[in-house]
């Protein structure tokens, strides 16, 4: 978890236009997950950044602008 948090800080310091998080929360404790979804991602959105978050955890999916679900390499459904 600590290594992923350091990678996150490094990514945020680079100030990119697009951020891709691949299972970032899978390695985090509950508190860190909450901060990621309720503070970090909204902050990036406010700055006009594009965020792609790949996750199996649907706990915070209501915060997403769009959801695309895939199963066996096929798009199953999406929420816009």
JSON list of C-alpha atoms in Angstrom, two decimals:
[
{"chain": "A", "resi": 1, "resn": "UNK", "atom": "CA", "xyz": [0.00, 0.00, 0.00]},
{"chain": "A", "resi": 2, "resn": "UNK", "atom": "CA", "xyz": [2.73, 2.47, 0.92]},
{"chain": "A", "resi": 3, "resn": "UNK", "atom": "CA", "xyz": [4.47, 2.03, -2.44]},
{"chain": "A", "resi": 4, "resn": "UNK", "atom": "CA", "xyz": [1.21, 2.78, -4.29]},
{"chain": "A", "resi": 5, "resn": "UNK", "atom": "CA", "xyz": [0.64, 5.91, -2.19]},
{"chain": "A", "resi": 6, "resn": "UNK", "atom": "CA", "xyz": [4.13, 7.17, -3.08]},
{"chain": "A", "resi": 7, "resn": "UNK", "atom": "CA", "xyz": [3.42, 6.47, -6.77]},
{"chain": "A", "resi": 8, "resn": "UNK", "atom": "CA", "xyz": [0.19, 8.49, -6.44]},
{"chain": "A", "resi": 9, "resn": "UNK", "atom": "CA", "xyz": [2.05, 11.48, -4.97]},
{"chain": "A", "resi": 10, "resn": "UNK", "atom": "CA", "xyz": [4.60, 11.27, -7.78]},
{"chain": "A", "resi": 11, "resn": "UNK", "atom": "CA", "xyz": [1.85, 11.14, -10.42]},
{"chain": "A", "resi": 12, "resn": "UNK", "atom": "CA", "xyz": [0.06, 14.14, -8.91]},
{"chain": "A", "resi": 13, "resn": "UNK", "atom": "CA", "xyz": [3.28, 16.15, -8.88]},
{"chain": "A", "resi": 14, "resn": "UNK", "atom": "CA", "xyz": [3.72, 15.54, -12.62]},
{"chain": "A", "resi": 15, "resn": "UNK", "atom": "CA", "xyz": [0.39, 17.31, -13.28]},
{"chain": "A", "resi": 16, "resn": "UNK", "atom": "CA", "xyz": [-0.61, 15.25, -16.33]},
{"chain": "A", "resi": 17, "resn": "UNK", "atom": "CA", "xyz": [-3.80, 15.74, -18.34]},
{"chain": "A", "resi": 18, "resn": "UNK", "atom": "CA", "xyz": [-4.75, 12.05, -18.12]},
{"chain": "A", "resi": 19, "resn": "UNK", "atom": "CA", "xyz": [-4.42, 9.73, -15.12]},
{"chain": "A", "resi": 20, "resn": "UNK", "atom": "CA", "xyz": [-4.90, 5.96, -15.27]},
{"chain": "A", "resi": 21, "resn": "UNK", "atom": "CA", "xyz": [-5.24, 4.07, -12.01]},
{"chain": "A", "resi": 22, "resn": "UNK", "atom": "CA", "xyz": [-5.16, 0.29, -12.38]},
{"chain": "A", "resi": 23, "resn": "UNK", "atom": "CA", "xyz": [-6.50, -1.35, -9.21]},
{"chain": "A", "resi": 24, "resn": "UNK", "atom": "CA", "xyz": [-4.93, 1.37, -7.07]},
{"chain": "A", "resi": 25, "resn": "UNK", "atom": "CA", "xyz": [-7.39, 0.86, -4.21]},
{"chain": "A", "resi": 26, "resn": "UNK", "atom": "CA", "xyz": [-6.84, -2.91, -4.10]},
{"chain": "A", "resi": 27, "resn": "UNK", "atom": "CA", "xyz": [-3.73, -2.34, -2.01]},
{"chain": "A", "resi": 28, "resn": "UNK", "atom": "CA", "xyz": [-5.13, 0.34, 0.31]},
{"chain": "A", "resi": 29, "resn": "UNK", "atom": "CA", "xyz": [-6.79, 0.36, 3.70]},
{"chain": "A", "resi": 30, "resn": "UNK", "atom": "CA", "xyz": [-10.38, 1.60, 4.04]},
{"chain": "A", "resi": 31, "resn": "UNK", "atom": "CA", "xyz": [-9.35, 5.13, 5.05]},
{"chain": "A", "resi": 32, "resn": "UNK", "atom": "CA", "xyz": [-6.96, 5.51, 2.10]},
{"chain": "A", "resi": 33, "resn": "UNK", "atom": "CA", "xyz": [-9.65, 4.24, -0.30]},
{"chain": "A", "resi": 34, "resn": "UNK", "atom": "CA", "xyz": [-12.09, 6.83, 1.02]},
{"chain": "A", "resi": 35, "resn": "UNK", "atom": "CA", "xyz": [-9.55, 9.65, 0.60]},
{"chain": "A", "resi": 36, "resn": "UNK", "atom": "CA", "xyz": [-8.76, 8.48, -2.94]},
{"chain": "A", "resi": 37, "resn": "UNK", "atom": "CA", "xyz": [-12.41, 8.45, -4.03]},
{"chain": "A", "resi": 38, "resn": "UNK", "atom": "CA", "xyz": [-13.74, 11.45, -2.10]},
{"chain": "A", "resi": 39, "resn": "UNK", "atom": "CA", "xyz": [-10.76, 13.82, -2.18]},
{"chain": "A", "resi": 40, "resn": "UNK", "atom": "CA", "xyz": [-8.15, 12.89, -4.82]},
{"chain": "A", "resi": 41, "resn": "UNK", "atom": "CA", "xyz": [-10.44, 12.01, -7.73]},
{"chain": "A", "resi": 42, "resn": "UNK", "atom": "CA", "xyz": [-12.77, 15.02, -7.21]},
{"chain": "A", "resi": 43, "resn": "UNK", "atom": "CA", "xyz": [-9.68, 17.27, -7.02]},
{"chain": "A", "resi": 44, "resn": "UNK", "atom": "CA", "xyz": [-8.47, 15.95, -10.37]},
{"chain": "A", "resi": 45, "resn": "UNK", "atom": "CA", "xyz": [-11.93, 16.43, -11.84]},
{"chain": "A", "resi": 46, "resn": "UNK", "atom": "CA", "xyz": [-12.03, 20.05, -10.63]},
{"chain": "A", "resi": 47, "resn": "UNK", "atom": "CA", "xyz": [-8.71, 20.62, -12.40]},
{"chain": "A", "resi": 48, "resn": "UNK", "atom": "CA", "xyz": [-10.23, 19.30, -15.65]},
{"chain": "A", "resi": 49, "resn": "UNK", "atom": "CA", "xyz": [-8.15, 16.12, -15.70]},
{"chain": "A", "resi": 50, "resn": "UNK", "atom": "CA", "xyz": [-9.24, 12.89, -17.39]},
{"chain": "A", "resi": 51, "resn": "UNK", "atom": "CA", "xyz": [-9.23, 9.98, -14.92]},
{"chain": "A", "resi": 52, "resn": "UNK", "atom": "CA", "xyz": [-9.58, 6.33, -15.83]},
{"chain": "A", "resi": 53, "resn": "UNK", "atom": "CA", "xyz": [-9.92, 4.16, -12.76]},
{"chain": "A", "resi": 54, "resn": "UNK", "atom": "CA", "xyz": [-9.79, 0.41, -13.28]},
{"chain": "A", "resi": 55, "resn": "UNK", "atom": "CA", "xyz": [-11.28, -1.37, -10.28]},
{"chain": "A", "resi": 56, "resn": "UNK", "atom": "CA", "xyz": [-13.16, -4.42, -9.08]},
{"chain": "A", "resi": 57, "resn": "UNK", "atom": "CA", "xyz": [-14.40, -2.49, -6.04]},
{"chain": "A", "resi": 58, "resn": "UNK", "atom": "CA", "xyz": [-17.78, -0.87, -6.75]},
{"chain": "A", "resi": 59, "resn": "UNK", "atom": "CA", "xyz": [-18.13, 0.82, -3.34]},
{"chain": "A", "resi": 60, "resn": "UNK", "atom": "CA", "xyz": [-17.75, 4.35, -4.69]},
{"chain": "A", "resi": 61, "resn": "UNK", "atom": "CA", "xyz": [-19.09, 3.87, -8.21]},
{"chain": "A", "resi": 62, "resn": "UNK", "atom": "CA", "xyz": [-21.86, 6.42, -7.63]},
{"chain": "A", "resi": 63, "resn": "UNK", "atom": "CA", "xyz": [-19.16, 9.12, -7.74]},
{"chain": "A", "resi": 64, "resn": "UNK", "atom": "CA", "xyz": [-18.17, 8.24, -11.32]},
{"chain": "A", "resi": 65, "resn": "UNK", "atom": "CA", "xyz": [-19.26, 10.29, -14.32]},
{"chain": "A", "resi": 66, "resn": "UNK", "atom": "CA", "xyz": [-19.25, 7.16, -16.45]},
{"chain": "A", "resi": 67, "resn": "UNK", "atom": "CA", "xyz": [-18.91, 3.45, -15.72]},
{"chain": "A", "resi": 68, "resn": "UNK", "atom": "CA", "xyz": [-17.93, 0.86, -18.26]},
{"chain": "A", "resi": 69, "resn": "UNK", "atom": "CA", "xyz": [-18.07, -2.77, -17.15]},
{"chain": "A", "resi": 70, "resn": "UNK", "atom": "CA", "xyz": [-16.25, -5.52, -18.97]},
{"chain": "A", "resi": 71, "resn": "UNK", "atom": "CA", "xyz": [-16.50, -9.26, -18.69]},
{"chain": "A", "resi": 72, "resn": "UNK", "atom": "CA", "xyz": [-14.39, -11.70, -20.68]},
{"chain": "A", "resi": 73, "resn": "UNK", "atom": "CA", "xyz": [-13.11, -8.79, -22.79]},
{"chain": "A", "resi": 74, "resn": "UNK", "atom": "CA", "xyz": [-16.58, -7.56, -23.76]},
{"chain": "A", "resi": 75, "resn": "UNK", "atom": "CA", "xyz": [-18.39, -4.43, -22.64]},
{"chain": "A", "resi": 76, "resn": "UNK", "atom": "CA", "xyz": [-21.42, -5.52, -20.61]},
{"chain": "A", "resi": 77, "resn": "UNK", "atom": "CA", "xyz": [-23.08, -2.22, -19.74]},
{"chain": "A", "resi": 78, "resn": "UNK", "atom": "CA", "xyz": [-22.25, 1.35, -19.00]},
{"chain": "A", "resi": 79, "resn": "UNK", "atom": "CA", "xyz": [-23.59, 4.31, -17.04]},
{"chain": "A", "resi": 80, "resn": "UNK", "atom": "CA", "xyz": [-23.26, 7.80, -18.47]}
]
